[in-house]
Coordinates of C-alpha atoms in Angstrom, one line a residue:
X1 CA 14.8 13.8 24.7
X2 CA 16.2 11.0 26.9
X3 CA 19.9 10.7 27.7
X4 CA 21.9 8.0 25.9
X5 CA 22.7 6.2 29.1
X6 CA 19.3 6.1 30.6
X7 CA 18.2 2.7 29.1
X8 CA 19.6 -0.7 29.8
X9 CA 18.5 -4.1 28.5
X10 CA 19.1 -7.0 30.9
X11 CA 17.7 -10.2 29.3
X12 CA 16.3 -12.5 31.9
X13 CA 17.0 -15.9 30.3
X14 CA 19.8 -18.4 30.5
X15 CA 21.2 -21.2 28.4
X16 CA 18.7 -23.5 30.1
X17 CA 15.7 -21.5 28.6
X18 CA 14.2 -23.9 26.0
X19 CA 14.3 -22.7 22.4
X20 CA 10.8 -22.0 21.3
X21 CA 9.6 -23.9 18.2
X22 CA 6.6 -22.7 16.4
X23 CA 4.1 -25.4 15.7
X24 CA 0.5 -24.9 14.7
X25 CA -0.2 -21.2 14.3
X26 CA -2.5 -19.6 17.0
X27 CA -3.5 -16.4 18.6
X28 CA -0.7 -15.3 21.0
X29 CA -1.7 -13.4 24.1
X30 CA 1.3 -12.3 26.1
X31 CA 0.4 -12.3 29.8
X32 CA 0.1 -8.8 31.5
X33 CA 0.7 -6.9 28.2
X34 CA -1.4 -3.8 27.8
X35 CA -0.4 -2.5 24.3
X36 CA 2.0 -4.4 22.1
X37 CA 3.8 -2.3 19.4
X38 CA 7.0 -3.7 17.8
X39 CA 7.5 -7.5 17.7
X40 CA 10.3 -9.6 16.3
X41 CA 11.5 -13.2 16.2
X42 CA 15.0 -14.0 17.2
X43 CA 16.4 -17.6 17.4
X44 CA 12.8 -18.9 17.5
X45 CA 11.9 -16.7 20.4
X46 CA 9.2 -14.0 20.1
X47 CA 10.2 -10.6 21.5
X48 CA 7.7 -7.8 21.9
X49 CA 7.5 -4.3 23.4
X50 CA 4.6 -3.3 25.6
X51 CA 4.7 0.5 25.1
X52 CA 2.4 1.3 28.0
X53 CA 4.1 -0.8 30.7
X54 CA 7.5 -0.5 29.3
X55 CA 8.1 -4.2 29.3
X56 CA 10.5 -5.9 26.9
X57 CA 8.9 -9.3 26.7
X58 CA 9.9 -12.7 25.6
X59 CA 6.9 -14.9 24.8
X60 CA 6.4 -18.6 24.2
X61 CA 4.1 -18.7 21.1
X62 CA 2.9 -22.1 22.1
X63 CA 1.5 -21.3 25.5
X64 CA 1.8 -17.5 26.1
X65 CA 4.4 -17.9 28.9
X66 CA 5.8 -14.4 29.3
X67 CA 9.1 -13.1 30.7
X68 CA 10.0 -9.5 31.3
X69 CA 13.5 -9.0 30.1
X70 CA 14.1 -5.5 31.5
X71 CA 12.6 -6.0 35.0
X72 CA 14.8 -3.3 36.6
X73 CA 14.6 -0.7 33.8
X74 CA 11.0 -1.0 32.6
X75 CA 10.4 2.7 33.1
X76 CA 12.9 3.6 30.5
X77 CA 11.0 1.6 27.9
X78 CA 7.6 3.2 28.4
X79 CA 6.7 4.8 25.0
X80 CA 9.0 2.5 22.9
X81 CA 7.1 1.8 19.7
X82 CA 9.4 -0.1 17.3
X83 CA 11.6 -3.1 17.9
X84 CA 14.2 -5.0 15.7
X85 CA 17.0 -7.4 16.3
X86 CA 19.9 -7.8 13.9
X87 CA 22.7 -10.2 14.9
X88 CA 23.4 -9.6 18.5
X89 CA 22.1 -6.0 18.5
X90 CA 18.7 -4.7 19.7
X91 CA 17.2 -1.7 18.0
X92 CA 14.2 0.3 19.1
X93 CA 12.5 3.7 18.6
X94 CA 11.2 6.1 21.3
X95 CA 10.0 9.7 20.9
X96 CA 12.0 11.2 18.0
X97 CA 15.0 8.9 18.2
X98 CA 16.4 5.5 17.2
X99 CA 18.5 3.6 19.8
X100 CA 20.6 0.4 19.7
X101 CA 22.4 -1.8 22.3
X102 CA 23.9 -5.3 22.6
X103 CA 21.4 -8.0 23.4
X104 CA 23.6 -9.0 26.3
X105 CA 22.8 -5.7 28.1
X106 CA 26.5 -5.2 28.9
X107 CA 26.4 -1.6 27.8
X108 CA 23.7 1.1 27.8
X109 CA 21.9 1.9 24.5
X110 CA 23.3 4.5 22.2
X111 CA 21.4 7.0 20.2
X112 CA 21.7 6.2 16.5
X113 CA 19.8 9.1 15.0
X114 CA 17.1 11.7 15.9
X115 CA 14.3 12.8 13.6
X116 CA 12.3 16.0 13.3
X117 CA 9.2 14.1 14.3
X118 CA 8.4 11.0 16.4
X119 CA 9.9 7.8 15.1
X120 CA 7.3 5.0 15.0
X121 CA 8.7 1.6 13.7
X122 CA 12.0 0.2 12.8
X123 CA 13.5 -2.7 10.7
X124 CA 17.1 -3.6 10.2
X125 CA 18.6 -5.4 7.2
X126 CA 22.4 -5.9 7.5
X127 CA 23.8 -2.4 7.0
X128 CA 20.5 -0.7 6.3
X129 CA 18.1 0.8 8.9
X130 CA 14.4 1.5 8.0
X131 CA 12.4 3.9 10.2
X132 CA 8.7 4.9 9.8
X133 CA 7.5 8.4 10.6
X134 CA 3.8 9.1 10.3
X135 CA 4.1 12.8 10.7
X136 CA 6.7 13.1 7.9
X137 CA 4.8 10.7 5.7
X138 CA 7.9 8.7 4.8
X139 CA 9.8 5.5 5.5
X140 CA 13.4 6.8 6.1
X141 CA 16.3 4.7 5.1
X142 CA 19.7 5.1 6.9
X143 CA 23.2 3.7 6.6
X144 CA 24.0 1.7 9.7
X145 CA 27.7 2.6 9.3
X146 CA 27.4 6.4 8.9
X147 CA 24.0 7.2 10.3
X148 CA 23.2 9.3 7.2
X149 CA 19.9 9.1 5.4
X150 CA 20.3 7.2 2.1
X151 CA 16.8 7.7 0.7
X152 CA 13.2 7.8 1.7
X153 CA 10.0 6.1 0.5
X154 CA 6.5 7.4 0.6
X155 CA 4.6 5.8 3.4
X156 CA 1.9 3.6 1.8
X157 CA -0.8 4.5 4.3
X158 CA -1.9 7.4 6.4
X159 CA -1.7 5.9 9.9
X160 CA 1.1 4.9 12.4
X161 CA 3.2 2.3 10.7
X162 CA 5.5 -0.5 11.8
X163 CA 7.6 -2.7 9.6
X164 CA 9.8 -5.8 9.2
X165 CA 12.2 -7.1 6.5
X166 CA 12.1 -10.4 4.7
X167 CA 14.7 -11.0 2.0
X168 CA 14.1 -8.4 -0.7
X169 CA 10.7 -7.3 0.7
X170 CA 9.8 -4.6 3.2
X171 CA 6.5 -5.4 5.1
X172 CA 4.6 -2.5 6.6
X173 CA 1.5 -2.5 8.8
X174 CA -0.7 0.6 9.1
X175 CA -2.9 1.2 12.1
X176 CA -5.5 3.4 10.4
X177 CA -5.6 1.5 7.1
X178 CA -6.1 -1.9 8.8
X179 CA -3.7 -3.1 6.1
X180 CA -0.3 -4.8 5.6
X181 CA 1.7 -3.7 2.6
X182 CA 4.5 -5.7 0.8
X183 CA 7.1 -3.3 -0.6
X184 CA 10.1 -3.8 -2.8
X185 CA 12.9 -3.2 -0.3
X186 CA 15.1 -1.4 -2.8
X187 CA 12.6 1.0 -4.3
X188 CA 9.7 1.2 -1.8
X189 CA 7.2 0.3 -4.6
X190 CA 4.1 -1.5 -3.2
X191 CA 4.0 -5.0 -4.6
X192 CA 0.6 -5.8 -3.1
X193 CA -1.4 -5.2 0.1
X194 CA -3.8 -7.2 2.3
X195 CA -6.4 -6.2 4.9
X196 CA -5.9 -7.5 8.4
X197 CA -8.8 -9.3 10.1
X198 CA -8.7 -7.0 13.1
X199 CA -8.4 -3.2 13.5
X200 CA -5.3 -1.3 14.6
X201 CA -2.4 -3.5 13.6
X202 CA 0.7 -2.2 15.5
X203 CA 3.6 -4.6 14.7
X204 CA 4.5 -7.5 12.5
X205 CA 7.2 -10.2 12.2
X206 CA 7.8 -13.5 10.4
X207 CA 8.3 -16.6 12.4
X208 CA 9.2 -20.1 11.2
X209 CA 8.3 -23.4 12.7
X210 CA 10.8 -26.2 13.4
X211 CA 9.9 -28.2 10.3
X212 CA 11.4 -25.5 8.0
X213 CA 8.1 -24.6 6.4
X214 CA 7.4 -21.2 5.0
X215 CA 7.5 -18.5 7.7
X216 CA 4.2 -17.3 9.0
X217 CA 3.5 -13.6 9.2
X218 CA 2.3 -12.6 12.7
X219 CA 0.7 -9.2 13.3
X220 CA 0.3 -7.5 16.7
X221 CA -2.9 -5.5 17.5
X222 CA -3.4 -2.9 20.3
X223 CA -6.7 -1.2 21.0
X224 CA -9.3 -0.5 23.7
X225 CA -12.6 -2.3 24.0
X226 CA -15.8 -1.3 25.9
X227 CA -17.1 -3.5 28.7
X228 CA -19.7 -3.3 31.5
X229 CA -18.0 -2.9 34.9
X230 CA -19.9 -4.1 37.9
X231 CA -19.1 -1.4 40.4
X232 CA -20.0 -2.4 44.0
X233 CA -20.3 1.2 45.0
X234 CA -22.4 2.3 42.1
X235 CA -24.6 1.1 39.2
X236 CA -23.2 -0.8 36.2
X237 CA -20.6 1.4 34.4
X238 CA -19.4 1.5 30.8
X239 CA -15.6 1.3 31.0
X240 CA -12.8 0.7 28.5
X241 CA -9.9 -1.8 28.9
X242 CA -6.8 -2.5 26.9
X243 CA -6.9 -5.2 24.3
X244 CA -3.7 -6.6 22.7
X245 CA -2.7 -9.8 21.1
X246 CA -0.7 -11.3 18.2
X247 CA -2.4 -13.2 15.4
X248 CA -1.3 -15.0 12.2
X249 CA -2.0 -13.1 8.9
X250 CA -2.8 -15.5 6.1
X251 CA -2.7 -14.2 2.6
X252 CA -2.7 -15.1 -1.1
X253 CA -1.9 -12.7 -3.9
X254 CA -3.5 -13.5 -7.3
X255 CA -1.2 -11.6 -9.6
X256 CA -3.2 -12.5 -12.7
X257 CA -6.5 -11.2 -11.5
X258 CA -4.9 -8.4 -9.5
X259 CA -6.3 -9.1 -6.0
X260 CA -5.1 -10.3 -2.7
X261 CA -7.1 -12.4 -0.2
X262 CA -6.4 -12.5 3.5
X263 CA -7.8 -14.3 6.6
X264 CA -11.1 -15.9 5.8
X265 CA -13.9 -17.3 8.0
X266 CA -16.5 -20.0 7.7
X267 CA -19.7 -18.2 8.7
X268 CA -23.3 -19.3 9.0
X269 CA -25.7 -16.5 8.2
X270 CA -29.5 -16.5 8.5
X271 CA -32.0 -13.9 7.3
X272 CA -35.6 -14.5 8.5
X273 CA -38.8 -12.4 8.4
X274 CA -41.3 -12.8 11.2
X275 CA -44.7 -11.9 9.8
X276 CA -46.4 -9.4 12.2
X277 CA -48.5 -6.8 10.3
X278 CA -49.2 -3.5 12.1
X279 CA -52.4 -2.9 10.3
X280 CA -55.2 -5.0 8.7
X281 CA -54.1 -6.1 5.2
X282 CA -55.1 -8.7 2.6
X283 CA -52.8 -9.6 -0.3
X284 CA -53.5 -12.2 -2.9
X285 CA -51.0 -14.2 -5.0
X286 CA -48.1 -12.6 -3.2
X287 CA -44.4 -13.1 -4.1
X288 CA -42.0 -12.2 -1.3
X289 CA -38.6 -11.9 -2.9
X290 CA -35.3 -12.0 -0.9
X291 CA -31.8 -11.7 -2.3
X292 CA -29.5 -14.6 -1.6
X293 CA -25.7 -14.4 -1.0
X294 CA -23.6 -14.0 -4.1
X295 CA -20.7 -16.0 -5.4
X296 CA -17.7 -13.6 -5.7
X297 CA -13.9 -13.7 -5.6
X298 CA -14.0 -13.2 -1.9
X299 CA -17.3 -15.0 -1.0
X300 CA -18.2 -18.6 -1.6
X301 CA -21.5 -20.2 -0.9
X302 CA -21.2 -23.7 0.5
X303 CA -24.9 -24.3 1.2
X304 CA -28.2 -22.5 1.3
X305 CA -31.4 -23.9 2.9
X306 CA -34.9 -22.5 3.6
X307 CA -36.1 -21.6 7.1
X308 CA -39.8 -21.9 8.0
X309 CA -41.2 -22.1 4.5
X310 CA -39.9 -23.4 1.2
X311 CA -38.8 -21.1 -1.6
X312 CA -38.0 -21.4 -5.2
X313 CA -34.8 -19.8 -6.6
X314 CA -34.7 -17.4 -9.5
X315 CA -31.9 -15.4 -11.2
X316 CA -32.4 -11.7 -11.6
X317 CA -29.7 -9.7 -13.4
X318 CA -27.2 -12.4 -12.5
X319 CA -28.2 -12.4 -8.8
X320 CA -29.8 -15.3 -6.8
X321 CA -33.2 -14.5 -5.5
X322 CA -35.4 -16.6 -3.1
X323 CA -39.1 -16.4 -3.9
X324 CA -41.6 -17.2 -1.2
X325 CA -45.2 -17.7 -2.6
X326 CA -48.4 -16.9 -0.7
X327 CA -51.7 -17.5 -2.3
X328 CA -53.3 -15.2 0.2
X329 CA -51.7 -13.3 3.1
X330 CA -53.7 -11.4 5.8
X331 CA -53.1 -9.8 9.2
X332 CA -54.4 -12.8 11.1
X333 CA -51.6 -15.1 9.9
X334 CA -48.2 -15.6 11.4
X335 CA -45.2 -17.0 9.6
X336 CA -41.4 -17.2 10.1
X337 CA -39.6 -17.6 6.8
X338 CA -36.2 -16.9 5.3
X339 CA -32.9 -18.6 4.5
X340 CA -29.7 -19.9 6.1
X341 CA -26.4 -19.9 4.3
X342 CA -23.0 -21.4 5.0
X343 CA -20.4 -18.9 3.6
X344 CA -16.7 -18.6 3.1
X345 CA -15.9 -15.0 3.5
X346 CA -12.4 -13.4 3.0
X347 CA -10.9 -9.9 3.1
X348 CA -10.0 -8.8 -0.4
X349 CA -7.9 -5.9 -1.7
X350 CA -7.7 -5.2 -5.5
X351 CA -4.3 -4.1 -6.7
X352 CA -4.9 -1.4 -9.3
X353 CA -3.0 1.8 -9.6
X354 CA -3.9 5.1 -11.5
X355 CA -2.3 4.0 -14.8
X356 CA -4.9 1.2 -14.9
X357 CA -7.6 3.8 -15.2
X358 CA -6.3 5.2 -18.6
X359 CA -6.9 4.1 -22.2
X360 CA -9.8 1.9 -21.2
X361 CA -12.2 0.1 -23.6
X362 CA -15.7 1.6 -23.9
X363 CA -18.4 0.7 -21.3
X364 CA -20.6 -2.2 -22.4
X365 CA -23.6 -0.8 -24.1
X366 CA -26.2 -2.5 -21.9
X367 CA -24.6 -0.9 -18.9
X368 CA -25.7 2.6 -19.8
X369 CA -29.4 1.9 -19.3
X370 CA -28.8 0.1 -16.0
X371 CA -25.9 1.8 -14.2
X372 CA -25.7 5.4 -15.6
X373 CA -29.3 6.4 -15.0
X374 CA -31.4 7.7 -12.1
X375 CA -33.4 4.5 -11.2
X376 CA -33.5 5.0 -7.4
X377 CA -34.5 8.5 -6.6
X378 CA -31.0 9.9 -7.0
X379 CA -31.9 13.5 -7.8
X380 CA -29.5 13.5 -10.8
X381 CA -31.5 16.2 -12.5
X382 CA -31.3 18.7 -9.6
X383 CA -28.9 21.7 -9.7
X384 CA -27.3 20.7 -6.4
X385 CA -26.3 17.3 -7.6
X386 CA -25.2 18.4 -11.1
X387 CA -23.0 21.1 -9.7
X388 CA -21.5 18.7 -7.2
X389 CA -20.8 16.2 -10.0
X390 CA -18.7 18.7 -11.8
X391 CA -16.9 20.0 -8.7
X392 CA -16.1 16.5 -7.4
X393 CA -13.8 15.6 -10.3
X394 CA -12.5 19.0 -11.5
X395 CA -10.5 18.4 -14.7
X396 CA -9.6 14.8 -13.8
X397 CA -10.1 12.3 -16.7
X398 CA -8.6 9.1 -15.1
X399 CA -11.5 6.9 -14.0
X400 CA -9.8 5.6 -10.8
X401 CA -8.7 9.1 -9.8
X402 CA -12.2 10.4 -10.6
X403 CA -13.8 7.8 -8.3
X404 CA -11.3 8.5 -5.6
X405 CA -12.0 12.3 -5.9
X406 CA -15.7 11.7 -5.8
X407 CA -15.3 9.6 -2.6
X408 CA -13.3 12.3 -0.9
X409 CA -15.6 15.0 -2.0
X410 CA -18.6 13.3 -0.4
X411 CA -16.7 12.4 2.7
X412 CA -15.6 16.0 3.1
X413 CA -19.2 17.3 2.9
X414 CA -21.2 14.7 4.9
X415 CA -21.0 13.7 8.5
X416 CA -22.4 10.3 9.6
X417 CA -25.8 10.2 11.3
X418 CA -28.4 7.5 11.7
X419 CA -31.9 8.4 10.4
X420 CA -35.2 6.5 10.2
X421 CA -35.6 7.1 6.5
X422 CA -33.4 7.9 3.5
X423 CA -33.6 11.3 1.9
X424 CA -32.7 12.1 -1.7
X425 CA -29.0 12.9 -2.4
X426 CA -29.6 16.7 -2.9
X427 CA -31.4 16.9 0.5
X428 CA -28.6 14.9 2.3
X429 CA -25.9 17.0 0.6
X430 CA -27.5 20.3 1.5
X431 CA -28.0 19.1 5.1
X432 CA -24.5 17.8 5.5
X433 CA -25.5 14.7 7.5
X434 CA -26.3 11.3 6.1
X435 CA -26.7 7.6 6.9
X436 CA -24.8 5.0 5.0
X437 CA -27.7 4.8 2.5
X438 CA -27.6 8.6 2.0
X439 CA -23.8 8.6 1.5
X440 CA -24.4 5.9 -1.1
X441 CA -27.1 7.8 -2.9
X442 CA -24.8 10.8 -3.3
X443 CA -21.9 8.7 -4.4
X444 CA -24.0 6.9 -7.0
X445 CA -25.5 10.1 -8.4
X446 CA -22.1 11.9 -8.7
X447 CA -20.4 8.8 -10.2
X448 CA -23.2 8.2 -12.8
X449 CA -23.3 11.8 -13.9
X450 CA -19.5 11.4 -14.6
X451 CA -20.2 8.3 -16.7
X452 CA -18.9 5.9 -14.1
X453 CA -21.1 2.8 -14.0
X454 CA -21.9 1.9 -10.4
X455 CA -24.4 -0.2 -8.4
X456 CA -25.6 -0.8 -4.8
X457 CA -24.4 -3.8 -2.8
X458 CA -25.4 -5.0 0.7
X459 CA -27.0 -5.8 2.9
X460 CA -25.3 -6.7 6.2
X461 CA -22.0 -6.8 8.0
X462 CA -21.2 -9.6 10.4
X463 CA -20.2 -8.2 13.8
X464 CA -16.4 -8.0 13.5
X465 CA -15.4 -10.4 16.3
X466 CA -13.6 -13.3 14.6
X467 CA -12.3 -14.7 17.9
X468 CA -15.9 -15.2 19.1
X469 CA -16.6 -18.6 17.6
X470 CA -19.8 -20.6 17.6
X471 CA -21.8 -17.8 19.2
X472 CA -24.8 -16.1 17.6
X473 CA -23.9 -12.5 16.7
X474 CA -26.5 -10.0 15.6
X475 CA -25.7 -6.8 13.6
X476 CA -27.0 -3.5 15.0
X477 CA -28.0 -2.2 11.6
X478 CA -28.2 -3.1 7.9
X479 CA -25.6 -1.7 5.6
X480 CA -25.1 -0.8 2.0
X481 CA -22.0 0.0 0.0
X482 CA -21.2 0.2 -3.7
X483 CA -19.3 -1.2 -6.7
X484 CA -18.0 0.8 -9.6
X485 CA -17.1 -0.7 -13.0
X486 CA -13.6 -0.5 -14.4
X487 CA -13.9 -1.3 -18.2
X488 CA -11.6 -4.2 -19.2
X489 CA -11.7 -5.7 -15.7
X490 CA -15.0 -5.6 -13.9
X491 CA -16.6 -4.4 -10.7
X492 CA -14.6 -3.0 -7.8
X493 CA -16.0 -2.5 -4.3
X494 CA -16.0 0.8 -2.3
X495 CA -17.4 1.6 1.1
X496 CA -20.2 4.1 1.2
X497 CA -19.1 6.1 4.2
X498 CA -15.7 6.7 6.0
X499 CA -16.8 4.4 8.8
X500 CA -15.1 5.2 12.1
X501 CA -12.4 7.5 10.8
X502 CA -12.0 11.2 11.8
X503 CA -13.9 13.7 9.7
X504 CA -11.9 16.0 7.5
X505 CA -9.4 13.4 6.3
X506 CA -7.1 12.2 5.2
X507 CA -9.2 9.1 4.7
X508 CA -7.9 5.6 4.7
X509 CA -8.0 3.7 1.4
X510 CA -8.5 0.3 3.1
X511 CA -12.0 -0.1 1.6
X512 CA -11.4 1.7 -1.6
X513 CA -11.2 -1.3 -4.0
X514 CA -11.3 -3.5 -0.9
X515 CA -13.7 -5.2 1.5
X516 CA -13.2 -6.7 4.9
X517 CA -14.1 -10.3 5.7
X518 CA -17.3 -9.3 7.6
X519 CA -19.1 -7.8 4.5
X520 CA -21.8 -10.2 3.3
X521 CA -22.4 -9.6 -0.4
X522 CA -25.9 -10.0 -1.9
X523 CA -28.4 -8.0 -4.0
X524 CA -25.8 -6.5 -6.4
X525 CA -27.8 -3.9 -8.4
X526 CA -31.1 -5.4 -7.5
X527 CA -33.5 -4.8 -4.5
X528 CA -32.6 -6.8 -1.4
X529 CA -36.3 -7.5 -0.7
X530 CA -39.4 -6.8 -2.8
X531 CA -43.1 -7.6 -2.8
X532 CA -45.2 -8.5 -5.9
X533 CA -48.9 -9.1 -5.8
X534 CA -50.5 -10.7 -8.8
X535 CA -47.3 -10.1 -10.7
X536 CA -47.1 -6.3 -10.0
X537 CA -44.6 -4.6 -7.6
X538 CA -46.3 -3.2 -4.5
X539 CA -45.6 0.4 -3.6
X540 CA -44.7 1.4 0.0
X541 CA -48.2 3.0 0.2
X542 CA -49.8 -0.4 -0.6
X543 CA -47.7 -2.5 1.6
X544 CA -44.4 -1.7 3.4
X545 CA -42.2 -4.6 4.4
X546 CA -41.2 -2.8 7.6
X547 CA -44.9 -2.7 8.6
X548 CA -45.6 -6.3 7.6
X549 CA -42.7 -8.1 9.3
X550 CA -39.8 -8.0 11.7
X551 CA -36.5 -9.2 10.4
X552 CA -34.0 -11.4 12.3
X553 CA -30.4 -11.5 11.2
X554 CA -27.8 -13.8 12.7
X555 CA -24.2 -14.6 12.1
X556 CA -22.2 -17.4 13.6
X557 CA -18.4 -17.6 13.0
X558 CA -17.5 -21.2 12.9
X559 CA -13.8 -21.4 12.0
X560 CA -10.9 -19.4 10.5
X561 CA -9.7 -20.3 6.9
X562 CA -6.4 -20.0 5.1
X563 CA -6.3 -19.1 1.4
X564 CA -4.7 -21.7 -0.8

């Protein structure tokens, strides 16, 4: 606990300091900042708190010019996480307490309230104070006049949250969920949510430009990134450095179709096979089939062109397929062939709640033979998988709650591990370790045994570096995830494994009915690649794609897009 008189704010600007006007939105990188947490706009100035250095910063959004406003008392602001300005009063959170003081710095801050747990973020709306507390799991609402708690709202996510207020809306960012939520300020009900383009959002604020256009939502991010340090006294070292910046969050909520889009990117993706057989082989009348990118609510295909060799396009179960034809293929030949696509990709989050999983129409009849059966070595007839299918849902009958329970059941029982091949779901579940493909197999088997139609989607994720433009980026691995079918609406996405979250939960819901911009969708419910010789599918024993060719996958991020 810190004494009430130990903090003093002394703003370092005068009447001659120019008023900052926001023009074209851009990434803001405050100079010398290590980890930004709370941010706010006040009289067209951006204020931010650097929780590591203890700097209260004023930043020019147009050129990143940075001023430290508490140059003589920075130590007292180390650990501050939330920041808000209302009128001529500065509010902030540190440790388990909320403080306030005049912007003029004429008097020391006073303690407003102390919590049972650490206070994370703060927002102020006239006579109402909103405070987030991750450990309590609530947004606490206080009366400014009495300091008494008025009510509390459930925190929409599981991570550390910060917040801001705009009119009748309460906006909350969650570091673990990679999500910004728009809440009704009076009730705390979630109106919609959007995924952020970067991980670990730590603060947010609305800023308007000088032309009076709609305010832009800016989100702060703070994280650490690996880099190779050239140590003159030793070999090259893998080190970590702080990474923090502020970036506009663009979003569009489609209330009719129940989804929200956020920051999109124009991406060039290429998938190419380099023919290089490991063993002698001769195949006649060969069709080499590759899935092409799909048209979805979050992915638009501007252009597709062949690489190396021409292809014809076919439609298989509603999916676009490139077919390369070889009259004869043998081990002495070398080819490079594939496709290049120009894609618009967006983050998407569907806005369904448990009540939407009740009183549903029946599943389309043709879905049963395609999406409720074991058509991919799913071990659905084994005792291990049948028992797990029953345990995973218990007595739940709501389809959305069932799918959520199945997800958590699998996440609880598997740890992520990369393997050279994919084992059946019963083997993976008994072992307790699985790759993304093995996670997916278990999820598909348990969902289908519970009459939830689902299918495989993949196949790659663009390296998630949207600020690295016009540079070729290569993914480390391929990737698969799934979609499950909500009767009366359609297909909803879900990640196959818990990604980089801690094992044991609670698990973020960011990719439950949501996908980040870097997912490239193709091959929905159909093989990504397949070989046919003289019209018949080849088995792996006859010819394995991995033994015939080397694949080359490349993404290039060209520009950022705003939803209309």
